[in-house]
Tab-separated table of C-alpha atoms in Angstrom:
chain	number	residue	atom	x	y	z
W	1	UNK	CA	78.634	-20.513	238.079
W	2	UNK	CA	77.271	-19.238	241.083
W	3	UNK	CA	73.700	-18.221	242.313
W	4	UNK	CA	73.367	-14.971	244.152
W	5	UNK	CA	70.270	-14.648	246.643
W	6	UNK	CA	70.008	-10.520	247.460
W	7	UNK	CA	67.306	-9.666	249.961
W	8	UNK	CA	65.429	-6.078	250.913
W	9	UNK	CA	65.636	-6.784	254.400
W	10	UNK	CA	68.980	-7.390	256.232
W	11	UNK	CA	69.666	-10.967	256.887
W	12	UNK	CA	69.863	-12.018	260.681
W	13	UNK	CA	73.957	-12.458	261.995
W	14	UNK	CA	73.206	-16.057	262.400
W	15	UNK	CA	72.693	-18.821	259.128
W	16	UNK	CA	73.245	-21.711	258.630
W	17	UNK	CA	73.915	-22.155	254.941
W	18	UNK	CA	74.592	-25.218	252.825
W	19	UNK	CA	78.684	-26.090	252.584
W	20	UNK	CA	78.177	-24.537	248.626
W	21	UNK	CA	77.390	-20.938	250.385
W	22	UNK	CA	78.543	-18.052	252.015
W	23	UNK	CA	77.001	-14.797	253.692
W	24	UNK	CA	78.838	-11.997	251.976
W	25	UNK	CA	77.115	-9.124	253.673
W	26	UNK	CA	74.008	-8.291	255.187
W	27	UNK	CA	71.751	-8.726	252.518
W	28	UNK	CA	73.402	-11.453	250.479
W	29	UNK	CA	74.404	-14.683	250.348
W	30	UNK	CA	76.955	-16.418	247.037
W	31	UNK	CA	75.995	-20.193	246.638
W	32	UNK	CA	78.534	-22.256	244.130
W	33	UNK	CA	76.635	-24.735	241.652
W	34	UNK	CA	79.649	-25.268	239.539
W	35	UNK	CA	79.303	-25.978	236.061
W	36	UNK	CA	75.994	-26.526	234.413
W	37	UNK	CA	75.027	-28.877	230.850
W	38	UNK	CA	74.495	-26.788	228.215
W	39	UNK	CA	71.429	-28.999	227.294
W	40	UNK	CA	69.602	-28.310	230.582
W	41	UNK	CA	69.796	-32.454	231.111
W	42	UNK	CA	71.317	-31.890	234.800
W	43	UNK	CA	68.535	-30.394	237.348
W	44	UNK	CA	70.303	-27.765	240.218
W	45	UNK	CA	68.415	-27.785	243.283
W	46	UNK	CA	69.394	-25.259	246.173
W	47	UNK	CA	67.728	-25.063	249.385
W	48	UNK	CA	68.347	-21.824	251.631
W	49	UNK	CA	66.425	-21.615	254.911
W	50	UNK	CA	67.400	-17.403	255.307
W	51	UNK	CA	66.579	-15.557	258.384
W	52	UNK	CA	65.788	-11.844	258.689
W	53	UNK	CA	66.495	-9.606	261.116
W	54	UNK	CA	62.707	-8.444	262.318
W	55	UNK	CA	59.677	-9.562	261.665
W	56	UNK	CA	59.313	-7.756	258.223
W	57	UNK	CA	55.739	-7.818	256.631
W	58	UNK	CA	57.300	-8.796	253.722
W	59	UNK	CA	60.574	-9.124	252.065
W	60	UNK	CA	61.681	-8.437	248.209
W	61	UNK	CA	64.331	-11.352	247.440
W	62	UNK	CA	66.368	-11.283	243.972
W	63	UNK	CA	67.887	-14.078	242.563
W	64	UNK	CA	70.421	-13.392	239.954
W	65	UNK	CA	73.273	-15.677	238.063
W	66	UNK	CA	76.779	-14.557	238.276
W	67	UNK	CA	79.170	-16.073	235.311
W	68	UNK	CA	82.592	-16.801	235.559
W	69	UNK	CA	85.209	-18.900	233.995
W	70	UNK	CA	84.952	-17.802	230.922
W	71	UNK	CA	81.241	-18.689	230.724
W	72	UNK	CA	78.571	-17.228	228.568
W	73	UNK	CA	74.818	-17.651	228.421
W	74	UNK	CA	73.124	-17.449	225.400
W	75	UNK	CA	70.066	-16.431	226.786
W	76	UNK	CA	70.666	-13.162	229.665
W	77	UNK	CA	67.330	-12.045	229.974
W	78	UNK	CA	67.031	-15.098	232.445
W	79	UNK	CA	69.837	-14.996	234.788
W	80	UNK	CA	67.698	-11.973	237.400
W	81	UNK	CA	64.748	-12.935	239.003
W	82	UNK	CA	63.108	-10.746	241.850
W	83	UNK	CA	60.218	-11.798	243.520
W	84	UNK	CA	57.761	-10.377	246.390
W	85	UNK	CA	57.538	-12.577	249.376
W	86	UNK	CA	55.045	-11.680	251.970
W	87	UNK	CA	54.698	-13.123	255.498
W	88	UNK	CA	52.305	-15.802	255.180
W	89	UNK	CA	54.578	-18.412	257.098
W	90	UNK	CA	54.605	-20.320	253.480
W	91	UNK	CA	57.725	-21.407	251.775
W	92	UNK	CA	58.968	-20.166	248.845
W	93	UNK	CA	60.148	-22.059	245.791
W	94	UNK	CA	62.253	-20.258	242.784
């Protein structure tokens, strides 16, 4: 499976991304997480650290799960998430 992080503003040229991920345009970054249990038993945790190019007042960031393999999910009405983050300096946990 893999997770893919899709951002409103462009991302700046330089990341440094987890060995799982890669930058595959401006706005986007693919991270693998490989298979996942079917019971849920096996917590993911993915840390991404993105920088933007600008200092945007805010920044809409989608999260979305993209199946392969042969994989299905019984349940697609949670595999996109989008999510307003404004510029508070906080970090943001999804």
């Amino acid at each position: 499976m893999t997770v893919r992080v899709r951002t409103s503003v462009a991302l700046a040229a330089r990341q440094e991304l987890p060995r799982s991920c890669l930058q595959s345009d401006r706005w986007t970054v693919l991270c693998r997480t490989g298979a996942l249990h079917a019971d849920g038993a096996e917590e993911r945790r993915l840390a991404l650290d993105l920088r933007l190019v600008g200092r945007p007042d805010e920044v809409v960031v989608r999260v979305d799960t993209l199946w392969n393999g042969g994989a299905t999910d019984r349940n697609p009405a949670n595999n996109d998430h989008e999510v307003l983050a404004p510029a508070t300096g906080d970090e943001y946990v999804f």
